[in-house]
JSON list of C-alpha atoms in Angstrom, two decimals:
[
{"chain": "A", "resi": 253, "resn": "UNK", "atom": "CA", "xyz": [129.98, 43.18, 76.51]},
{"chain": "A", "resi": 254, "resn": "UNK", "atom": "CA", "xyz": [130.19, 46.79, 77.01]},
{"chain": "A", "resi": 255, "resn": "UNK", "atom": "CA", "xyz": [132.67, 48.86, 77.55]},
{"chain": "A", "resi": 256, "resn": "UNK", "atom": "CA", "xyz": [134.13, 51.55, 79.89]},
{"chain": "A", "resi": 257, "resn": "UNK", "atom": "CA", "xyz": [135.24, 53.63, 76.40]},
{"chain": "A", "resi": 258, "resn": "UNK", "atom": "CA", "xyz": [131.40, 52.88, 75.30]},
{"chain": "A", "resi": 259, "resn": "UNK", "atom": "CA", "xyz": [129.86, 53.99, 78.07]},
{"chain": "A", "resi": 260, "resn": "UNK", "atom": "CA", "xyz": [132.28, 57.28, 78.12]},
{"chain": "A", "resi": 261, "resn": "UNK", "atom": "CA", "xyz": [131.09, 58.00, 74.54]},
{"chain": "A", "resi": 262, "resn": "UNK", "atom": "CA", "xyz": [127.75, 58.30, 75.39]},
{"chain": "A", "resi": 263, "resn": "UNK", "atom": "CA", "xyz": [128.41, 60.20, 78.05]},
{"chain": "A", "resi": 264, "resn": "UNK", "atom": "CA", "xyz": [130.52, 62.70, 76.07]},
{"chain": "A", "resi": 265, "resn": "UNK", "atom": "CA", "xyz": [129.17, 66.47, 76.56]},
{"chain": "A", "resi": 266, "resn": "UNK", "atom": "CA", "xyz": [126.90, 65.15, 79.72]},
{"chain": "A", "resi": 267, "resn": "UNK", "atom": "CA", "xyz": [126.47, 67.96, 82.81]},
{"chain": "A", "resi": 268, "resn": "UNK", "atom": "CA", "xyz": [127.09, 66.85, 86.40]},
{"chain": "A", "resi": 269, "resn": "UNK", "atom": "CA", "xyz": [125.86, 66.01, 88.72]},
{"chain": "A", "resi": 270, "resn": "UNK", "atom": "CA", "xyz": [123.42, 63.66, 87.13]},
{"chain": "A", "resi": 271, "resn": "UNK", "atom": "CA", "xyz": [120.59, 61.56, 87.98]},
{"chain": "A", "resi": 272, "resn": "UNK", "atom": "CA", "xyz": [120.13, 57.97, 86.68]},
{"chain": "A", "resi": 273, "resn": "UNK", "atom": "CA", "xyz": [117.35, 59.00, 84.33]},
{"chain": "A", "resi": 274, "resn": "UNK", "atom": "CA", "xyz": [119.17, 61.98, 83.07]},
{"chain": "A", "resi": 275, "resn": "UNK", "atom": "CA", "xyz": [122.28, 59.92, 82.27]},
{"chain": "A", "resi": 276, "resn": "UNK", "atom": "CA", "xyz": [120.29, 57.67, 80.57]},
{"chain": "A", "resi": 277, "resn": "UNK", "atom": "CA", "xyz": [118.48, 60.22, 77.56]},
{"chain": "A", "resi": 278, "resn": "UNK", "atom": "CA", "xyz": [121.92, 61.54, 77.53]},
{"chain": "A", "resi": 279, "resn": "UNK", "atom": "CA", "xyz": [122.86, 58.46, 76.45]},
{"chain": "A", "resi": 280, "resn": "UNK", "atom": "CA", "xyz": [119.66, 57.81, 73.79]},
{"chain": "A", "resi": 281, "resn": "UNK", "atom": "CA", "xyz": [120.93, 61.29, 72.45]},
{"chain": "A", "resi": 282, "resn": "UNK", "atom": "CA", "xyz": [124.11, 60.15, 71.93]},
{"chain": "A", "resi": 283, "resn": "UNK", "atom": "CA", "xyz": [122.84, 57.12, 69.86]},
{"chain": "A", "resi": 284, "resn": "UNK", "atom": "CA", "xyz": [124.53, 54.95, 72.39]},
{"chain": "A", "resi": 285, "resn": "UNK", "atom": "CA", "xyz": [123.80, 51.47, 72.16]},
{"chain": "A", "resi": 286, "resn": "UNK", "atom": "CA", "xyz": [121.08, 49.19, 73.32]},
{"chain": "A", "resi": 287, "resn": "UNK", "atom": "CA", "xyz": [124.50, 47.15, 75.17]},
{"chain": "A", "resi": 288, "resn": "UNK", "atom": "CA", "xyz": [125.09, 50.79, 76.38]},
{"chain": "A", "resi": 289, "resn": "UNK", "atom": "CA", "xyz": [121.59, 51.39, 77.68]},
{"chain": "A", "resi": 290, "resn": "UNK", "atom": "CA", "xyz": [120.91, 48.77, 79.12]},
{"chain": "A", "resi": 291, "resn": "UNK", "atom": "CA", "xyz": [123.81, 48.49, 81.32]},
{"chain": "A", "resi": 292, "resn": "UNK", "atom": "CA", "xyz": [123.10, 52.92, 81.95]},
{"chain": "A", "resi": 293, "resn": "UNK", "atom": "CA", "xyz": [119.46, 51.40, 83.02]},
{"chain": "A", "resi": 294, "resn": "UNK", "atom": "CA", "xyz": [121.00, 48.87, 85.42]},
{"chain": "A", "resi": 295, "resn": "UNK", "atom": "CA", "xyz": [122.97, 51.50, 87.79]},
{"chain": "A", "resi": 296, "resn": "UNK", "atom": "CA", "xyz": [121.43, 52.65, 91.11]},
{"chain": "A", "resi": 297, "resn": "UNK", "atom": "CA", "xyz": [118.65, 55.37, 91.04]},
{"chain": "A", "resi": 298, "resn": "UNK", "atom": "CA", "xyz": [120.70, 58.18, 93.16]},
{"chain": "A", "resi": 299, "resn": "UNK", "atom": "CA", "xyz": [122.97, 61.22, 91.46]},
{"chain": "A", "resi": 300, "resn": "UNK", "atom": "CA", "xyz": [126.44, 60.98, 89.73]},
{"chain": "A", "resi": 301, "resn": "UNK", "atom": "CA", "xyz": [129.05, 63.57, 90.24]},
{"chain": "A", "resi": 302, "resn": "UNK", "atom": "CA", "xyz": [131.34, 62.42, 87.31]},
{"chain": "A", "resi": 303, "resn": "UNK", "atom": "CA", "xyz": [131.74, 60.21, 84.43]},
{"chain": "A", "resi": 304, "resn": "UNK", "atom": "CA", "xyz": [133.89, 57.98, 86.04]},
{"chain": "A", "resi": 305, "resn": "UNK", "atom": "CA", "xyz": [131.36, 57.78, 89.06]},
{"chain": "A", "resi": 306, "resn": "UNK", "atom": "CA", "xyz": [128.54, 56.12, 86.74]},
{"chain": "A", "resi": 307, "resn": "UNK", "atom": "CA", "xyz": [131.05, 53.74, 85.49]},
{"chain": "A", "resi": 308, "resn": "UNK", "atom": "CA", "xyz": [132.30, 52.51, 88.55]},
{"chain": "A", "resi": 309, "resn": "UNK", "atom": "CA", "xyz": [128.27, 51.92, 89.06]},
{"chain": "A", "resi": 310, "resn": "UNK", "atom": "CA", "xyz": [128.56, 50.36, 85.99]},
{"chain": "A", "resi": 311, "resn": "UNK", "atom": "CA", "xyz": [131.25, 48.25, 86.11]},
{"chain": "A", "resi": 312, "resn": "UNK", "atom": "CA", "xyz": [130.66, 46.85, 89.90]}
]
């Protein structure tokens, strides 16, 4: 299972706001992992303001 300190990694260095798809190459870049991607691929399709905003979307 993924984690909230896995899905920070990949988003280390990302600029926000953010859209879904955005946060997800971000991501790729990062080599985050396929756990990591697919759970970035499963958050709604709107904008993220911070980090902590696309793991709550994560993590809920």
């Amino acid at each position: 299972m993924v984690s909230p300190i896995d899905i920070q990694k990949a988003l280390s260095g990302m600029d926000y706001p953010a859209k879904k798809d955005d946060v997800v190459k971000h991501a790729e870049s990062q080599g985050g992992s396929e756990e990591v991607l697919d759970a970035l691929k499963g958050i709604d399709d709107q904008e993220y303001d911070t980090p902590a905003a696309v793991s709550k979307a994560v993590f809920n």
